CSV table of C-alpha atoms in Angstrom, one decimal:
chain,number,residue,atom,x,y,z
A,28,UNK,CA,0.1,0.3,0.0
A,29,UNK,CA,1.1,3.4,-0.5
A,30,UNK,CA,0.4,5.6,2.6
A,31,UNK,CA,-3.3,6.6,3.7
A,32,UNK,CA,-3.2,10.0,2.9
A,33,UNK,CA,-3.1,8.8,-0.6
A,34,UNK,CA,-6.5,7.0,-0.8
A,35,UNK,CA,-8.1,9.5,1.6
A,36,UNK,CA,-7.4,12.6,-1.2
A,37,UNK,CA,-8.3,10.0,-4.1
A,38,UNK,CA,-11.4,9.2,-2.4
A,39,UNK,CA,-12.2,12.8,-1.2
A,40,UNK,CA,-11.6,13.8,-5.1
A,41,UNK,CA,-13.9,11.2,-7.0
A,42,UNK,CA,-16.5,12.2,-4.6
A,43,UNK,CA,-16.2,15.9,-5.9
A,44,UNK,CA,-16.6,14.4,-9.1
A,45,UNK,CA,-19.0,12.1,-8.7
A,46,UNK,CA,-20.8,14.8,-6.8
A,47,UNK,CA,-23.9,12.7,-5.1
A,48,UNK,CA,-25.6,8.9,-4.5
A,49,UNK,CA,-23.5,5.6,-3.3
A,50,UNK,CA,-20.3,4.4,-4.8
A,51,UNK,CA,-19.7,0.9,-4.1
A,52,UNK,CA,-16.3,-1.0,-5.1
A,53,UNK,CA,-16.2,-4.3,-5.2
A,54,UNK,CA,-13.0,-6.2,-4.4
A,55,UNK,CA,-12.2,-9.5,-6.0
A,56,UNK,CA,-13.5,-12.9,-4.2
A,57,UNK,CA,-10.8,-15.6,-4.7
A,58,UNK,CA,-11.1,-17.4,-7.7
A,59,UNK,CA,-11.3,-21.3,-8.1
A,60,UNK,CA,-8.7,-23.0,-9.8
A,61,UNK,CA,-10.3,-26.4,-10.2
A,62,UNK,CA,-12.1,-27.0,-6.8
A,63,UNK,CA,-13.1,-24.2,-4.3
A,64,UNK,CA,-10.2,-24.7,-2.0
A,65,UNK,CA,-7.0,-24.5,-4.7
A,66,UNK,CA,-7.3,-20.9,-5.8
A,67,UNK,CA,-5.4,-19.1,-8.3
A,68,UNK,CA,-2.2,-17.8,-6.6
A,69,UNK,CA,-1.4,-15.2,-6.2
A,70,UNK,CA,-4.3,-13.3,-5.5
A,71,UNK,CA,-5.6,-10.8,-7.7
A,72,UNK,CA,-7.3,-8.1,-6.2
A,73,UNK,CA,-9.4,-5.4,-8.4
A,74,UNK,CA,-7.4,-2.6,-9.7
A,75,UNK,CA,-10.1,0.5,-8.9
A,76,UNK,CA,-11.0,-1.2,-5.5
A,77,UNK,CA,-7.3,-1.3,-4.6
A,78,UNK,CA,-6.7,2.4,-6.1
A,79,UNK,CA,-9.3,3.9,-3.6
A,80,UNK,CA,-9.0,1.5,-0.7
A,81,UNK,CA,-5.5,-0.6,-1.3
A,82,UNK,CA,-6.7,-3.5,0.9
A,83,UNK,CA,-5.3,-6.9,-0.8
A,84,UNK,CA,-7.5,-9.4,1.1
A,85,UNK,CA,-10.3,-11.2,-0.7
A,86,UNK,CA,-14.1,-10.7,0.1
A,87,UNK,CA,-13.7,-6.8,0.8
A,88,UNK,CA,-16.1,-3.8,-0.8
A,89,UNK,CA,-15.8,-0.5,-0.3
A,90,UNK,CA,-19.0,1.6,0.2
A,91,UNK,CA,-18.2,5.8,-0.3
A,92,UNK,CA,-21.5,7.6,0.4
A,93,UNK,CA,-21.1,11.0,-1.1
A,94,UNK,CA,-24.7,12.6,0.6
A,95,UNK,CA,-23.4,11.6,4.2
A,96,UNK,CA,-19.9,11.9,3.9
A,97,UNK,CA,-18.9,8.4,5.2
A,98,UNK,CA,-16.5,5.7,3.9
A,99,UNK,CA,-16.8,2.1,4.7
A,100,UNK,CA,-15.0,-1.1,4.2
A,101,UNK,CA,-17.0,-3.8,4.3
A,102,UNK,CA,-16.2,-7.3,5.0
A,103,UNK,CA,-16.4,-10.3,7.0
A,104,UNK,CA,-13.1,-11.3,9.5
A,105,UNK,CA,-11.5,-14.6,8.8
A,106,UNK,CA,-12.4,-17.3,11.1
A,107,UNK,CA,-10.3,-20.0,12.8
A,108,UNK,CA,-10.2,-22.4,10.3
A,109,UNK,CA,-8.4,-20.2,8.2
A,110,UNK,CA,-5.9,-18.8,10.3
A,111,UNK,CA,-4.8,-22.3,11.0
A,112,UNK,CA,-4.2,-23.2,7.1
A,113,UNK,CA,-3.4,-19.7,5.8
A,114,UNK,CA,-2.2,-17.6,8.8
A,115,UNK,CA,-3.5,-14.3,10.7
A,116,UNK,CA,-4.0,-11.5,8.6
A,117,UNK,CA,-5.3,-7.9,9.8
A,118,UNK,CA,-8.9,-7.7,10.5
A,119,UNK,CA,-11.4,-5.4,8.6
A,120,UNK,CA,-11.2,-2.6,11.0
A,121,UNK,CA,-7.1,-2.7,10.9
A,122,UNK,CA,-7.2,-2.4,7.0
A,123,UNK,CA,-10.0,0.7,7.2
A,124,UNK,CA,-7.5,2.2,9.1
A,125,UNK,CA,-4.5,1.3,7.0
A,126,UNK,CA,-6.4,3.3,4.2
A,127,UNK,CA,-7.7,6.1,6.3
A,128,UNK,CA,-11.4,5.0,6.5
A,129,UNK,CA,-13.5,6.0,9.5
A,130,UNK,CA,-15.8,2.9,9.4
A,131,UNK,CA,-15.9,-0.7,9.0
A,132,UNK,CA,-18.9,-3.3,8.8
A,133,UNK,CA,-19.5,-7.2,8.3
A,134,UNK,CA,-20.9,-8.1,4.6
A,135,UNK,CA,-24.1,-8.6,6.0
A,136,UNK,CA,-24.6,-4.9,6.5
A,137,UNK,CA,-23.6,-4.3,2.9
A,138,UNK,CA,-27.3,-5.6,2.0
A,139,UNK,CA,-28.5,-2.9,4.4
A,140,UNK,CA,-26.7,-0.2,3.0
A,141,UNK,CA,-28.1,-0.6,-0.4
A,142,UNK,CA,-31.6,-1.6,0.7
A,143,UNK,CA,-31.8,1.5,1.8
A,144,UNK,CA,-30.4,3.4,-0.8
A,145,UNK,CA,-32.8,1.8,-3.3
A,146,UNK,CA,-35.5,2.6,-0.8
A,147,UNK,CA,-34.7,6.4,-0.7
A,148,UNK,CA,-34.1,6.2,-4.4
A,149,UNK,CA,-31.0,7.7,-4.2
A,150,UNK,CA,-28.3,6.6,-7.1
A,151,UNK,CA,-26.1,4.0,-6.4
A,152,UNK,CA,-23.0,3.9,-8.5
A,153,UNK,CA,-20.9,0.8,-9.6
A,154,UNK,CA,-18.6,-0.1,-12.6
A,155,UNK,CA,-18.8,-2.8,-15.0
A,156,UNK,CA,-18.7,-6.3,-13.2
A,157,UNK,CA,-16.4,-8.5,-15.2
A,158,UNK,CA,-16.1,-11.5,-12.3
A,159,UNK,CA,-19.5,-13.8,-12.7
A,160,UNK,CA,-19.8,-13.7,-8.8
A,161,UNK,CA,-19.7,-10.1,-8.4
A,162,UNK,CA,-22.6,-10.0,-11.4
A,163,UNK,CA,-24.3,-12.4,-8.7
A,164,UNK,CA,-23.5,-10.0,-5.9
A,165,UNK,CA,-24.9,-7.1,-7.7
A,166,UNK,CA,-28.0,-9.1,-8.4
A,167,UNK,CA,-28.5,-10.3,-5.2
A,168,UNK,CA,-28.3,-6.2,-3.4
A,169,UNK,CA,-29.3,-4.4,-6.4
A,170,UNK,CA,-31.9,-6.7,-8.4
A,171,UNK,CA,-30.0,-6.0,-11.9
A,172,UNK,CA,-29.9,-9.0,-13.8
A,173,UNK,CA,-26.4,-10.2,-14.8
A,174,UNK,CA,-27.4,-9.4,-18.5
A,175,UNK,CA,-28.3,-5.5,-18.0
A,176,UNK,CA,-25.4,-5.2,-15.3
A,177,UNK,CA,-22.9,-3.2,-18.1
A,178,UNK,CA,-25.3,-1.0,-19.3
A,179,UNK,CA,-26.5,-0.3,-15.3
A,180,UNK,CA,-23.1,0.7,-14.6
A,181,UNK,CA,-22.9,4.5,-13.2
A,182,UNK,CA,-21.0,6.6,-16.5
A,183,UNK,CA,-20.4,9.4,-14.1
A,184,UNK,CA,-18.3,6.9,-12.2
A,185,UNK,CA,-16.7,5.3,-14.9
A,186,UNK,CA,-15.8,9.1,-16.1
A,187,UNK,CA,-14.2,9.9,-12.9
A,188,UNK,CA,-12.2,6.6,-12.3
A,189,UNK,CA,-10.9,6.8,-15.6
A,190,UNK,CA,-9.9,10.8,-15.5
A,191,UNK,CA,-7.7,9.9,-12.9
A,192,UNK,CA,-6.3,6.7,-13.2
A,193,UNK,CA,-5.4,7.6,-16.3
A,194,UNK,CA,-2.5,10.4,-15.1
A,195,UNK,CA,-0.1,8.4,-13.1
A,196,UNK,CA,1.0,10.1,-9.7
A,197,UNK,CA,4.6,10.1,-9.3
A,198,UNK,CA,4.6,7.5,-7.0
A,199,UNK,CA,2.8,5.2,-9.3
A,200,UNK,CA,5.2,5.9,-12.3
A,201,UNK,CA,8.0,4.8,-9.2
A,202,UNK,CA,6.4,1.8,-9.2
A,203,UNK,CA,6.2,1.6,-13.3
A,204,UNK,CA,9.8,2.2,-12.9
A,205,UNK,CA,10.2,-1.5,-10.2
A,206,UNK,CA,8.1,-3.5,-12.7
A,207,UNK,CA,10.5,-2.1,-15.6
A,208,UNK,CA,13.1,-3.3,-14.2
A,209,UNK,CA,12.0,-7.2,-13.0
A,210,UNK,CA,11.2,-6.6,-17.3
A,211,UNK,CA,14.4,-6.2,-18.2
A,212,UNK,CA,15.4,-9.0,-16.3
A,213,UNK,CA,12.7,-11.1,-17.8
A,214,UNK,CA,13.6,-10.1,-21.5
A,215,UNK,CA,17.3,-10.0,-21.4
A,216,UNK,CA,17.1,-13.7,-19.7
A,217,UNK,CA,15.0,-14.6,-22.7
A,218,UNK,CA,17.6,-13.4,-24.7
A,219,UNK,CA,20.9,-15.6,-23.0
A,220,UNK,CA,18.1,-18.6,-23.5
A,221,UNK,CA,17.5,-18.1,-27.1
A,222,UNK,CA,19.1,-21.2,-29.1
A,223,UNK,CA,18.7,-23.8,-31.2
A,224,UNK,CA,17.1,-27.1,-29.4
A,225,UNK,CA,15.7,-25.4,-26.6
A,226,UNK,CA,11.7,-25.9,-26.0
A,227,UNK,CA,8.7,-22.6,-26.3
A,228,UNK,CA,8.2,-23.8,-22.7
A,229,UNK,CA,11.3,-24.0,-20.9
A,230,UNK,CA,12.3,-20.2,-22.3
A,231,UNK,CA,8.4,-18.9,-21.8
A,232,UNK,CA,8.6,-20.6,-18.3
A,233,UNK,CA,11.9,-19.1,-16.8
A,234,UNK,CA,10.8,-16.0,-18.1
A,235,UNK,CA,7.4,-16.1,-16.1
A,236,UNK,CA,9.4,-17.4,-13.1
A,237,UNK,CA,11.3,-13.9,-13.1
A,238,UNK,CA,8.4,-12.4,-12.3
A,239,UNK,CA,7.0,-14.1,-9.7
A,240,UNK,CA,10.7,-14.2,-7.7
A,241,UNK,CA,11.2,-10.1,-8.5
A,242,UNK,CA,7.2,-9.2,-8.0
A,243,UNK,CA,3.6,-10.1,-7.4
A,244,UNK,CA,3.3,-12.0,-10.5
A,245,UNK,CA,3.4,-11.8,-14.1
A,246,UNK,CA,1.1,-9.1,-15.9
A,247,UNK,CA,-0.5,-11.4,-18.2
A,248,UNK,CA,0.6,-15.1,-19.5
A,249,UNK,CA,4.1,-14.7,-21.2
A,250,UNK,CA,3.7,-14.7,-24.7
A,251,UNK,CA,6.8,-17.0,-26.2
A,252,UNK,CA,6.8,-18.3,-29.7
A,253,UNK,CA,8.3,-18.7,-33.2
A,254,UNK,CA,5.1,-18.1,-34.7
A,255,UNK,CA,5.0,-14.2,-34.2
A,256,UNK,CA,2.5,-13.9,-36.6
A,257,UNK,CA,0.0,-15.4,-33.6
A,258,UNK,CA,-0.7,-12.2,-31.6
A,259,UNK,CA,-1.1,-14.4,-27.9
A,260,UNK,CA,0.8,-17.5,-29.1
A,261,UNK,CA,1.5,-19.6,-26.1
A,262,UNK,CA,4.9,-21.3,-25.5
A,263,UNK,CA,4.7,-24.6,-26.8
A,264,UNK,CA,7.2,-27.3,-26.8
A,265,UNK,CA,8.3,-26.7,-30.4
A,266,UNK,CA,12.1,-26.6,-29.9
A,267,UNK,CA,13.3,-23.4,-31.2
A,268,UNK,CA,15.0,-23.7,-34.8
A,269,UNK,CA,17.9,-22.2,-36.6
A,270,UNK,CA,17.1,-19.4,-38.9
A,271,UNK,CA,13.6,-18.2,-37.2
A,272,UNK,CA,12.7,-15.3,-35.6
A,273,UNK,CA,11.0,-15.8,-31.5
A,274,UNK,CA,8.8,-13.1,-30.4
A,275,UNK,CA,8.7,-12.5,-26.1
A,276,UNK,CA,6.1,-10.5,-25.3
A,277,UNK,CA,6.2,-10.4,-21.4
A,278,UNK,CA,5.7,-8.4,-18.2
A,279,UNK,CA,6.4,-8.2,-14.4
A,280,UNK,CA,3.1,-7.0,-11.8
A,281,UNK,CA,4.9,-5.5,-8.9
A,282,UNK,CA,3.8,-6.2,-5.1
A,283,UNK,CA,1.8,-3.3,-5.3
A,284,UNK,CA,0.5,-4.3,-8.7
A,285,UNK,CA,2.1,-1.7,-11.4
A,286,UNK,CA,2.7,-3.4,-14.5
A,287,UNK,CA,5.5,-3.7,-17.6
A,288,UNK,CA,4.8,-4.9,-20.7
A,289,UNK,CA,7.6,-5.2,-23.7
A,290,UNK,CA,8.4,-7.3,-26.5
A,291,UNK,CA,11.2,-8.4,-28.5
A,292,UNK,CA,11.8,-10.4,-31.5
A,293,UNK,CA,15.4,-12.4,-31.7
A,294,UNK,CA,16.7,-14.3,-34.2
A,295,UNK,CA,17.2,-18.1,-32.8
A,296,UNK,CA,20.6,-18.5,-34.1
A,297,UNK,CA,22.0,-14.9,-32.8
A,298,UNK,CA,21.8,-13.3,-35.8
A,299,UNK,CA,19.2,-11.6,-37.9
A,300,UNK,CA,19.3,-12.8,-41.9
A,301,UNK,CA,19.2,-10.2,-44.4
A,302,UNK,CA,15.3,-11.1,-44.8
A,303,UNK,CA,14.4,-10.6,-41.5
A,304,UNK,CA,16.6,-7.6,-41.3
A,305,UNK,CA,14.8,-5.9,-43.9
A,306,UNK,CA,11.6,-6.6,-42.1
A,307,UNK,CA,12.8,-5.6,-38.4
A,308,UNK,CA,13.8,-2.5,-39.3
A,309,UNK,CA,11.3,-1.2,-40.7
A,310,UNK,CA,9.1,-2.0,-37.1
A,311,UNK,CA,12.2,-0.6,-35.4
A,312,UNK,CA,11.6,2.9,-37.4
A,313,UNK,CA,8.1,2.4,-36.8
A,314,UNK,CA,8.7,2.5,-32.5
A,315,UNK,CA,10.9,4.9,-33.2
A,316,UNK,CA,8.8,7.5,-34.7
A,317,UNK,CA,6.1,6.8,-32.0
A,318,UNK,CA,8.6,8.2,-29.7
A,319,UNK,CA,9.3,11.5,-31.5
A,320,UNK,CA,5.4,11.9,-32.1
A,321,UNK,CA,4.0,10.9,-28.5
A,322,UNK,CA,3.1,14.3,-26.5
A,323,UNK,CA,0.5,16.3,-24.8
A,324,UNK,CA,-2.3,17.0,-27.0
A,325,UNK,CA,-1.0,14.7,-29.9
A,326,UNK,CA,-4.1,12.1,-30.4
A,327,UNK,CA,-2.2,8.7,-30.3
A,328,UNK,CA,-4.8,7.6,-33.5
A,329,UNK,CA,-2.8,10.3,-35.2
A,330,UNK,CA,0.4,8.4,-34.7
A,331,UNK,CA,-1.1,5.0,-34.9
A,332,UNK,CA,-2.1,6.3,-38.8
A,333,UNK,CA,1.6,8.1,-39.1
A,334,UNK,CA,3.2,4.8,-38.2
A,335,UNK,CA,0.8,3.1,-40.8
A,336,UNK,CA,2.1,5.6,-43.3
A,337,UNK,CA,5.8,5.0,-42.9
A,338,UNK,CA,5.2,1.1,-42.8
A,339,UNK,CA,3.7,1.4,-45.9
A,340,UNK,CA,5.8,3.3,-47.6
A,341,UNK,CA,8.7,1.3,-46.5
A,342,UNK,CA,6.7,-2.0,-47.3
A,343,UNK,CA,6.5,-0.6,-51.0
A,344,UNK,CA,10.5,-0.5,-51.1
A,345,UNK,CA,10.5,-4.2,-51.1
A,346,UNK,CA,7.7,-4.8,-53.3
A,347,UNK,CA,5.3,-5.8,-50.6
A,348,UNK,CA,2.9,-3.2,-51.1
A,349,UNK,CA,2.2,-0.8,-54.0
A,350,UNK,CA,0.0,2.2,-55.1
A,351,UNK,CA,-0.7,5.4,-53.1
A,352,UNK,CA,0.3,5.2,-49.7
A,353,UNK,CA,-3.1,7.5,-48.5
A,354,UNK,CA,-5.3,5.7,-50.2
A,355,UNK,CA,-4.0,2.1,-49.4
A,356,UNK,CA,-3.6,3.7,-45.7
A,357,UNK,CA,-7.5,4.4,-45.8
A,358,UNK,CA,-8.5,1.4,-47.5
A,359,UNK,CA,-6.9,-0.4,-44.4
A,360,UNK,CA,-4.6,-2.7,-47.0
A,361,UNK,CA,-1.8,-2.0,-43.7
A,362,UNK,CA,-3.8,-4.1,-41.8
A,363,UNK,CA,-2.6,-6.8,-43.7
A,364,UNK,CA,0.4,-6.6,-41.9
A,365,UNK,CA,-0.5,-4.8,-38.7
A,366,UNK,CA,-3.8,-5.8,-37.6
A,367,UNK,CA,-3.8,-4.5,-34.5
A,368,UNK,CA,-3.4,-0.6,-32.7
A,369,UNK,CA,-0.2,1.3,-32.0
A,370,UNK,CA,-0.7,0.8,-28.2
A,371,UNK,CA,-2.8,0.9,-25.3
A,372,UNK,CA,-2.8,2.3,-21.8
A,373,UNK,CA,-1.4,1.2,-19.1
A,374,UNK,CA,-0.7,1.1,-15.1
A,375,UNK,CA,-2.5,-0.9,-12.7
A,376,UNK,CA,-3.7,-3.2,-15.5
A,377,UNK,CA,-1.4,-4.2,-18.6
A,378,UNK,CA,-4.2,-2.9,-20.5
A,379,UNK,CA,-5.3,-0.2,-18.2
A,380,UNK,CA,-9.2,0.0,-17.1
A,381,UNK,CA,-9.9,-2.2,-20.0
A,382,UNK,CA,-13.0,-3.4,-18.2
A,383,UNK,CA,-14.4,-0.1,-17.9
A,384,UNK,CA,-14.7,-0.2,-21.7
A,385,UNK,CA,-12.1,1.3,-24.1
A,386,UNK,CA,-15.0,4.1,-25.3
A,387,UNK,CA,-14.6,5.5,-22.2
A,388,UNK,CA,-10.5,4.5,-21.4
A,389,UNK,CA,-8.6,5.1,-24.7
A,390,UNK,CA,-11.4,7.1,-26.3
A,391,UNK,CA,-13.7,10.2,-25.5
A,392,UNK,CA,-16.3,12.4,-27.0
A,393,UNK,CA,-13.7,13.7,-29.5
A,394,UNK,CA,-12.6,10.1,-31.1
A,395,UNK,CA,-14.3,6.9,-31.0
A,396,UNK,CA,-13.1,4.0,-32.2
A,397,UNK,CA,-13.1,2.8,-35.6
A,398,UNK,CA,-14.6,-0.1,-37.4
A,399,UNK,CA,-12.0,-0.7,-40.3
A,400,UNK,CA,-10.2,-4.5,-39.4
A,401,UNK,CA,-6.8,-3.4,-38.0
A,402,UNK,CA,-7.5,-0.2,-36.5
A,403,UNK,CA,-10.3,-1.6,-34.7
A,404,UNK,CA,-7.9,-3.1,-32.9
A,405,UNK,CA,-6.5,0.2,-31.5
A,406,UNK,CA,-7.1,0.5,-28.3
A,407,UNK,CA,-5.8,3.9,-27.6
A,408,UNK,CA,-6.9,7.0,-29.7
A,409,UNK,CA,-7.3,9.8,-27.3
A,410,UNK,CA,-5.2,12.9,-27.2
A,411,UNK,CA,-2.4,12.5,-25.1
A,412,UNK,CA,-1.9,14.4,-21.6
A,413,UNK,CA,1.0,14.5,-19.3
A,414,UNK,CA,1.5,11.3,-16.7
A,415,UNK,CA,0.0,8.9,-19.3
A,416,UNK,CA,1.4,5.8,-20.2
A,417,UNK,CA,0.8,3.6,-23.1
A,418,UNK,CA,2.8,1.4,-25.2
A,419,UNK,CA,4.4,1.9,-28.6
A,420,UNK,CA,4.3,-1.4,-29.8
A,421,UNK,CA,4.3,-1.5,-33.5
A,422,UNK,CA,4.5,-5.0,-35.5
A,423,UNK,CA,4.6,-6.9,-39.0
A,424,UNK,CA,3.5,-10.1,-39.4
A,425,UNK,CA,3.1,-12.8,-41.9
A,426,UNK,CA,-0.4,-14.5,-40.9
A,427,UNK,CA,-1.2,-17.5,-43.6
A,428,UNK,CA,-4.8,-17.7,-43.5
A,429,UNK,CA,-4.9,-14.0,-43.5
A,430,UNK,CA,-3.3,-13.4,-46.3
A,431,UNK,CA,-4.8,-16.7,-48.2
A,432,UNK,CA,-8.3,-15.0,-47.3
A,433,UNK,CA,-7.6,-11.6,-48.6
A,434,UNK,CA,-6.1,-12.9,-51.7
A,435,UNK,CA,-9.3,-15.4,-52.3
A,436,UNK,CA,-11.3,-12.3,-52.1
A,437,UNK,CA,-9.3,-9.7,-53.7
A,438,UNK,CA,-9.2,-7.7,-50.6
A,439,UNK,CA,-6.9,-4.4,-51.4
A,440,UNK,CA,-5.5,-6.0,-54.5
A,441,UNK,CA,-4.7,-2.9,-55.9
A,442,UNK,CA,-2.6,-2.4,-52.8
A,443,UNK,CA,-0.9,-5.8,-51.9
A,444,UNK,CA,1.9,-8.1,-53.7
A,445,UNK,CA,0.1,-11.7,-53.2
A,446,UNK,CA,2.4,-13.3,-55.2
A,447,UNK,CA,5.4,-12.1,-53.1
A,448,UNK,CA,3.2,-12.3,-50.2
A,449,UNK,CA,3.4,-16.3,-51.2
A,450,UNK,CA,7.2,-16.2,-49.8
A,451,UNK,CA,7.0,-14.8,-46.8
A,452,UNK,CA,4.2,-17.4,-45.4
A,453,UNK,CA,7.1,-19.0,-43.3
A,454,UNK,CA,8.5,-15.3,-41.9
A,455,UNK,CA,6.6,-15.4,-38.7
A,456,UNK,CA,5.9,-12.3,-37.3
A,457,UNK,CA,8.1,-9.2,-35.3
A,458,UNK,CA,6.8,-6.8,-32.6
A,459,UNK,CA,8.9,-4.3,-31.0
A,460,UNK,CA,7.2,-3.1,-27.7
A,461,UNK,CA,7.7,-0.7,-24.7
A,462,UNK,CA,6.3,1.5,-22.2
A,463,UNK,CA,6.2,5.5,-22.5
A,464,UNK,CA,5.4,8.0,-20.0
A,465,UNK,CA,3.9,11.5,-21.4
A,466,UNK,CA,6.1,14.1,-20.4
A,467,UNK,CA,5.9,18.0,-20.3
A,468,UNK,CA,6.6,18.2,-24.1
A,469,UNK,CA,7.3,15.0,-25.2
A,470,UNK,CA,7.8,11.1,-23.8
A,471,UNK,CA,10.2,8.5,-22.2
A,472,UNK,CA,10.5,4.9,-22.2
A,473,UNK,CA,10.2,3.8,-18.8
A,474,UNK,CA,12.6,1.6,-17.1
A,475,UNK,CA,16.1,2.7,-16.3
A,476,UNK,CA,17.9,-0.2,-18.1
A,477,UNK,CA,16.6,-0.2,-21.7
A,478,UNK,CA,15.6,-4.1,-23.1
A,479,UNK,CA,18.2,-4.3,-26.2
A,480,UNK,CA,16.0,-3.7,-29.9
A,481,UNK,CA,18.3,-2.1,-32.3
A,482,UNK,CA,19.2,-5.0,-34.2
A,483,UNK,CA,23.2,-5.0,-33.4
A,484,UNK,CA,22.4,-4.2,-29.6
A,485,UNK,CA,20.0,-7.3,-29.9
A,486,UNK,CA,23.2,-9.9,-31.8
A,487,UNK,CA,25.5,-8.2,-29.6
A,488,UNK,CA,23.8,-9.2,-26.3
A,489,UNK,CA,22.9,-12.8,-27.5
A,490,UNK,CA,26.6,-13.1,-28.2
A,491,UNK,CA,27.8,-11.9,-25.0
């Protein structure tokens, strides 16, 4: 936890923004793996609950009564049976005190609070739930069917939480730096282990283990695969082969639940082939252009589109694309190679606040998500502000099924060289990703030590 004044200040600001009613933050319950007493480890608290109440235990709910200016941490104290197996923990009252909350109560009091608010027709604010047990709890307390809860969630609360959590405080940036330090260890370990004959599972397992040994956990399941064209390729028992590329997308989460998210693509043999280097250099240039363009006031959608134009120009030089660049990008032809967006918000969640709906997180009243294939996967399009943390992750992928599909229908045939694309079906994919903090007049990569990504630096590190 941070100092309790942090949570007191955050809740006070939230009350000013939401103005009236009762706010309910549902913490997470234990999530069973394969039977009730075998839960996933470590326990992961809901991020917004953590942001305002800081308590890491399962089975808690935070209530902020704006009209009566009261705050209550609700939960049941654990009994002796749990203490025998899991050890003693702080009481709910103690956890409330640590977060600067004046009141605590047992879970049965939550029903009384909700029923009284409903009876008096007071506004009850809650965030869109993403766990089924929470949906059942809301159904029981408020009578709102799970299918209607997303639409019934408080827009006022969503917008207030997004506004507050989007701009990172100095102490949050310090936590993100700690996550980056662990991420550096994870990715440089992968670089040390990659060689022909080693399995993807082995490298991926070692990378994930580092996150667990230095922090709370991985910030998302580690992606490590020679099939870089698969966006979320889980490590398999496939053996690394000379001449191929291995893509590692991995991140750590600190004990205070702040994340890192980086991607590197490395040659299994330790040296890029000429064809690999040609594609890699395009992704490298796109990554660096995003660093040049990202600053307060700039729409990240525009940065994404500038990346797409650069990528198209460079792919035209290789003969993979053709025609007018503006027309090609307008038609979405670049999505053959980049079917995802340039980046997303990052913080306590690796896709920060994604459960609150990207319409409010990565977009706003000025700009809303595209419906075009590829561009529709852009999670962050709004204007950047000082204190935002976003990912910079361009990539180029050669997806055999997508090549076949577009070729069969003739989609964007005036901009794509399908004959040459056929020869790249065994290429895989390349992605370079870093986490950037928006500063006063630009941006910087988070992390004191930079994970090698320039081709020569990658080769030199692997060789050493």
